[in-house]
Short mmCIF file of C-alpha atoms in Angstrom, two decimals:
data_model
loop_
_atom_site.label_atom_id
_atom_site.label_comp_id
_atom_site.label_asym_id
_atom_site.label_seq_id
_atom_site.Cartn_x
_atom_site.Cartn_y
_atom_site.Cartn_z
CA LEU L 968 73.91 153.31 110.79
CA VAL L 969 76.16 150.81 109.18
CA GLU L 970 79.33 152.05 111.23
CA LYS L 971 77.18 151.90 114.68
CA MET L 972 76.07 148.57 114.03
CA TYR L 973 79.64 147.36 113.33
CA LYS L 974 81.48 149.47 115.73
CA VAL L 975 83.27 151.03 112.68
CA SER L 976 86.06 154.11 113.43
CA GLU L 977 88.28 155.80 111.05
CA LEU L 978 91.90 153.87 110.49
CA LYS L 979 94.72 156.29 110.05
CA LYS L 980 97.83 155.65 108.23
CA THR L 981 99.90 155.82 111.89
CA ASP L 982 97.80 153.24 113.22
CA SER L 983 99.02 149.60 114.17
CA LEU L 984 96.51 146.79 114.02
CA ARG L 985 96.90 143.78 116.16
CA CYS L 986 97.22 140.63 114.03
CA ALA L 987 96.62 136.99 115.62
CA ASN L 988 99.25 135.59 113.27
CA PRO L 989 102.81 135.47 115.03
CA GLU L 990 105.02 136.28 112.00
CA ILE L 991 102.92 139.36 111.32
CA LYS L 992 102.02 140.34 114.75
CA ASN L 993 100.76 144.28 113.80
CA ILE L 994 99.33 145.54 110.57
CA SER L 995 100.27 149.38 110.06
CA GLY L 996 97.46 151.56 108.63
CA GLN L 997 100.33 152.56 106.14
CA TRP L 998 100.50 149.42 104.65
CA ILE L 999 96.59 149.01 104.36
CA TYR L 1000 96.49 152.87 102.87
CA ASP L 1001 99.05 151.53 100.52
CA THR L 1002 97.60 148.39 99.17
CA VAL L 1003 93.95 149.90 98.99
CA ASP L 1004 95.85 152.87 96.71
CA ARG L 1005 97.86 150.25 94.76
CA ILE L 1006 94.72 148.47 93.78
CA CYS L 1007 92.67 151.52 93.04
CA LYS L 1008 94.97 152.77 90.64
CA LYS L 1009 95.26 149.51 88.73
CA SER L 1010 91.53 149.26 88.48
CA ASN L 1011 91.26 153.13 87.89
CA THR L 1012 88.88 153.52 91.08
CA LYS L 1013 88.53 156.45 93.19
CA VAL L 1014 90.27 155.67 96.62
CA PRO L 1015 87.48 155.04 99.46
CA LYS L 1016 87.68 156.17 102.73
CA ILE L 1017 89.21 153.48 105.22
CA ARG L 1018 87.73 152.09 108.05
CA TYR L 1019 88.39 149.85 110.99
CA SER L 1020 85.66 147.75 112.55
CA LYS L 1021 86.20 146.11 116.54
CA ILE L 1022 83.68 143.12 115.54
CA ALA L 1023 85.03 139.90 115.95
CA ILE L 1024 83.46 138.43 112.98
CA PRO L 1025 86.40 137.82 110.43
CA ASN L 1026 85.11 140.05 107.60
CA ALA L 1027 85.71 143.23 105.32
CA PHE L 1028 82.99 145.31 103.77
CA ALA L 1029 82.07 147.98 101.27
CA TYR L 1030 79.40 150.41 102.04
CA GLY L 1031 78.57 154.20 101.74
CA SER L 1032 76.29 156.65 100.17
CA PRO L 1033 76.62 159.95 97.79
CA LYS L 1034 76.92 162.10 100.85
CA TYR L 1035 79.45 160.19 103.07
CA GLY L 1036 81.20 159.14 100.30
CA LYS L 1037 82.54 155.63 99.56
CA ARG L 1038 84.18 153.31 102.31
CA ILE L 1039 85.48 150.12 102.87
CA ALA L 1040 86.34 148.29 106.51
CA LEU L 1041 88.15 145.59 107.52
CA THR L 1042 87.19 143.94 111.00
CA GLN L 1043 89.54 142.93 113.77
CA GLY L 1044 88.12 139.54 113.33
CA LEU L 1045 89.87 139.20 110.12
CA LEU L 1046 93.21 140.11 111.67
CA ASP L 1047 92.55 137.60 114.76
CA ILE L 1048 92.55 134.47 112.24
CA PRO L 1049 95.82 132.75 113.41
CA ASN L 1050 97.03 132.06 110.09
CA ILE L 1051 96.14 134.90 108.26
CA GLU L 1052 98.51 136.28 105.46
CA LEU L 1053 99.01 139.93 104.21
CA GLU L 1054 98.47 138.60 100.64
CA GLU L 1055 95.51 137.16 101.53
CA ILE L 1056 94.29 140.32 103.17
CA GLU L 1057 95.42 142.12 100.20
CA ALA L 1058 93.23 139.82 97.84
CA ILE L 1059 90.29 140.78 100.46
CA ILE L 1060 90.58 144.38 99.66
CA GLY L 1061 90.72 143.82 96.11
CA HIS L 1062 87.25 142.26 96.39
CA GLU L 1063 85.85 144.79 98.57
CA ILE L 1064 87.24 147.84 95.96
CA GLY L 1065 85.30 145.60 93.41
CA HIS L 1066 82.24 146.07 95.07
CA LEU L 1067 82.83 149.96 94.69
CA LYS L 1068 84.05 149.66 91.11
CA ASN L 1069 80.83 148.01 90.11
CA LYS L 1070 78.66 150.06 92.06
CA ASP L 1071 77.13 147.12 94.06
CA VAL L 1072 75.94 149.01 97.22
CA GLN L 1073 73.89 151.23 94.80
CA VAL L 1074 72.96 148.52 92.82
CA MET L 1075 71.61 146.07 95.75
CA MET L 1076 70.11 149.19 97.56
CA VAL L 1077 67.58 149.91 94.52
CA ALA L 1078 67.10 145.97 93.93
CA SER L 1079 65.84 145.71 97.62
CA PHE L 1080 63.64 148.83 97.28
CA LEU L 1081 60.88 147.03 95.62
CA PRO L 1082 60.45 144.12 97.96
CA ALA L 1083 60.48 146.36 101.05
CA ILE L 1084 57.64 148.46 99.51
CA LEU L 1085 55.69 145.40 98.69
CA THR L 1086 56.06 144.04 102.09
CA MET L 1087 54.84 147.23 103.80
CA ILE L 1088 52.17 147.60 101.70
CA GLY L 1089 50.99 144.11 102.26
CA HIS L 1090 50.98 144.40 105.97
CA SER L 1091 49.32 147.94 105.85
CA LEU L 1092 46.42 146.22 103.62
CA ILE L 1093 46.24 143.54 106.43
CA TRP L 1094 45.76 146.01 109.06
CA SER L 1095 43.26 147.93 107.39
CA SER L 1096 41.06 144.91 106.66
CA LEU L 1097 40.91 144.21 110.34
CA PHE L 1098 39.71 147.93 111.03
CA ASN L 1099 37.37 147.95 107.61
CA ARG L 1100 35.20 144.99 107.34
CA ARG L 1101 33.97 146.17 103.59
CA ASN L 1102 35.40 144.27 101.03
CA SER L 1103 38.14 142.99 103.54
CA GLY L 1104 38.41 139.86 101.51
CA GLY L 1105 39.45 141.29 98.39
CA THR L 1106 41.73 143.64 100.20
CA LEU L 1107 43.51 140.65 102.26
CA ALA L 1108 43.99 138.59 98.68
CA ILE L 1109 45.75 141.97 97.73
CA ALA L 1110 47.65 142.08 100.79
CA PHE L 1111 48.83 138.51 100.55
CA ALA L 1112 49.48 139.01 96.74
CA ALA L 1113 51.83 141.59 97.63
CA ILE L 1114 53.61 139.65 100.40
CA ILE L 1115 54.03 136.65 98.20
CA GLY L 1116 55.44 139.00 95.44
CA SER L 1117 58.06 140.47 97.93
CA PHE L 1118 59.17 137.19 98.97
CA ILE L 1119 59.81 136.19 95.34
CA LEU L 1120 61.31 139.43 94.69
CA SER L 1121 63.70 138.94 97.76
CA LEU L 1122 64.63 135.84 96.32
CA VAL L 1123 65.73 137.42 93.33
CA CYS L 1124 67.53 140.10 94.83
CA ARG L 1125 69.84 137.43 96.79
CA SER L 1126 70.36 135.74 93.56
CA LEU L 1127 71.42 139.30 92.31
CA GLY L 1128 73.37 139.50 95.35
CA ARG L 1129 75.37 136.31 94.75
CA THR L 1130 76.19 137.24 91.36
CA ARG L 1131 77.76 140.24 92.47
CA GLU L 1132 79.75 138.63 95.04
CA SER L 1133 81.29 136.87 91.80
CA TYR L 1134 82.05 139.97 89.95
CA ALA L 1135 83.83 141.45 93.12
CA ASP L 1136 85.49 138.21 93.28
CA MET L 1137 86.63 138.39 89.58
CA HIS L 1138 87.74 142.03 90.31
CA ALA L 1139 90.49 140.78 92.73
CA VAL L 1140 91.66 138.03 90.73
CA GLN L 1141 92.12 140.99 87.96
CA HIS L 1142 93.76 143.19 89.74
CA VAL L 1143 95.88 141.55 92.82
CA PRO L 1144 98.78 139.59 91.66
CA ASP L 1145 98.14 136.07 91.97
CA GLY L 1146 94.74 136.84 93.27
CA ARG L 1147 92.94 133.97 92.46
CA ARG L 1148 95.06 131.89 94.99
CA LYS L 1149 95.56 134.48 97.63
CA LEU L 1150 91.20 134.91 97.61
CA GLN L 1151 90.72 131.63 97.65
CA GLU L 1152 93.12 130.90 100.99
CA GLY L 1153 91.56 133.89 102.62
CA LEU L 1154 88.01 132.90 101.93
CA ALA L 1155 88.40 129.46 103.17
CA LYS L 1156 90.16 131.02 106.47
CA ILE L 1157 87.03 133.07 106.80
CA SER L 1158 84.44 130.65 106.65
CA GLU L 1159 86.52 128.14 109.03
CA PHE L 1160 87.06 130.94 111.63
CA THR L 1161 83.88 132.15 111.49
CA GLU L 1162 82.50 128.74 112.30
CA GLU L 1163 84.56 128.55 115.19
CA LEU L 1164 83.16 131.51 116.71
CA ARG L 1165 79.88 130.29 115.96
CA ILE L 1166 80.52 126.87 117.92
CA ASN L 1167 82.12 129.06 121.21
CA LYS L 1168 78.78 131.29 120.95
CA HIS L 1169 80.75 134.64 120.54
CA LYS L 1170 78.36 137.43 121.23
CA ASP L 1171 79.36 139.32 118.11
CA MET L 1172 77.48 136.23 115.89
CA LYS L 1173 74.49 138.02 116.81
CA ILE L 1174 74.95 141.01 114.97
CA SER L 1175 73.13 140.76 111.64
CA GLY L 1176 71.20 143.12 109.24
CA PHE L 1177 73.74 144.27 106.59
CA ASN L 1178 75.57 140.86 105.90
CA ALA L 1179 74.99 141.56 102.18
CA LEU L 1180 77.54 144.24 102.40
CA MET L 1181 80.40 141.56 103.85
CA ILE L 1182 82.55 139.23 101.71
CA SER L 1183 81.45 136.24 103.40
CA ASP L 1184 78.00 135.57 105.14
CA PRO L 1185 78.42 135.14 108.65
CA ASP L 1186 75.04 133.58 108.91
CA SER L 1187 75.61 130.96 106.25
CA SER L 1188 79.08 129.86 107.11
CA HIS L 1189 77.72 126.87 108.80
CA LYS L 1190 75.83 125.68 106.31
CA ASP L 1191 78.98 125.52 103.82
CA MET L 1192 81.23 124.49 106.59
CA VAL L 1193 83.64 121.35 106.25
CA SER L 1194 84.73 119.69 109.27
CA LEU L 1195 88.52 120.13 109.35
CA GLN L 1196 89.61 120.49 113.00
CA HIS L 1197 92.27 122.87 111.50
CA SER L 1198 93.41 123.64 115.14
CA ARG L 1199 94.46 120.17 116.04
CA ILE L 1200 95.27 119.03 112.08
CA LYS L 1201 98.10 120.96 110.63
CA ILE L 1202 97.44 121.32 106.82
CA SER L 1203 98.54 123.88 104.43
CA ASP L 1204 96.46 126.55 102.88
CA ARG L 1205 96.36 124.95 99.47
CA GLU L 1206 94.99 121.65 101.23
CA LEU L 1207 92.29 123.66 103.29
CA VAL L 1208 91.20 125.09 100.06
CA GLU L 1209 91.05 121.69 98.80
CA LYS L 1210 88.90 120.48 101.38
CA TYR L 1211 86.63 122.99 100.89
CA ALA L 1212 86.41 123.21 96.73
CA LYS L 1213 86.09 119.14 96.83
CA LYS L 1214 83.02 118.99 99.15
CA GLU L 1215 80.10 117.11 97.56
CA ILE L 1216 76.93 120.02 98.02
CA SER L 1217 74.03 118.41 99.12
CA SER L 1218 70.60 119.07 97.60
CA LYS L 1219 69.37 120.87 101.16
CA GLU L 1220 72.74 122.70 100.52
CA HIS L 1221 71.47 123.94 97.06
CA PHE L 1222 68.18 124.68 98.80
CA LEU L 1223 69.65 126.99 101.32
CA GLU L 1224 71.48 128.78 98.83
CA LEU L 1225 68.25 130.26 97.44
CA PHE L 1226 67.98 132.25 100.76
CA SER L 1227 71.54 133.30 101.04
CA THR L 1228 73.24 136.49 100.08
CA HIS L 1229 76.50 135.00 99.18
CA PRO L 1230 77.20 131.67 96.84
CA ASN L 1231 78.04 128.36 98.61
CA ILE L 1232 81.71 128.46 99.71
CA THR L 1233 82.31 125.19 97.68
CA LYS L 1234 80.55 126.90 94.28
CA ARG L 1235 82.65 130.20 95.17
CA LEU L 1236 86.14 128.27 95.29
CA ASN L 1237 85.61 126.11 92.34
CA SER L 1238 84.25 129.37 90.31
CA LEU L 1239 87.58 130.68 91.31
CA GLY L 1240 89.13 127.81 89.59
CA LYS L 1241 92.82 126.82 89.65
CA LYS L 1242 95.99 129.14 88.63
#
């Protein structure tokens, strides 16, 4: 289901992926395999299957199951960031391997199961009360209690998701040389380029459903966005990070973060800290 939604295909070592950075132009599948293998060995993690997603959203994600095995995927959108660097892709890969190392796919699947069940029960009871008038008041009360409980638990799940993202960030910091700086710069570029796609109303921005799997939530980039006009004002990678990190978070942004699967980008960069 994930692979169909995100247009995923197997990445082979002999493949060559187009990169928008004119200094790189192409990234070989062999380089990606070698990078994954190196980080997995350092963190004592089993090497996952490596996939390529054709969507334009700049991102990467981890997923899998006991039957089909663990997998990570890089999107074409990530490689389409004009100033993306190989070292930043390395840190992003380190983050995704962190999700697999910490079993976040399984953790989030189990955590989201109860809210889904409560929602199903609540809706079933509402429909039942419509066709069975006897004790419909009590049935509706239980139904609404289930739905409210599901909403509260979904907020708890999103908070858990934000925590797991922080753990995966730390995995990249610990297992990628200079991972702190590399990941900060990569995250800032992903947020900025995602907002450019949103402004241009790219059709792939309508894809949603598994955003919790991704390194950055595409649906919340506009909430975190700092207007930098990066295409017109030439600034360094560190200046880009500082622009995000120094942004004052409003009360509205604090509130909206409660409904996001990922930490606010400003909080995230500051949590990663300085070298």
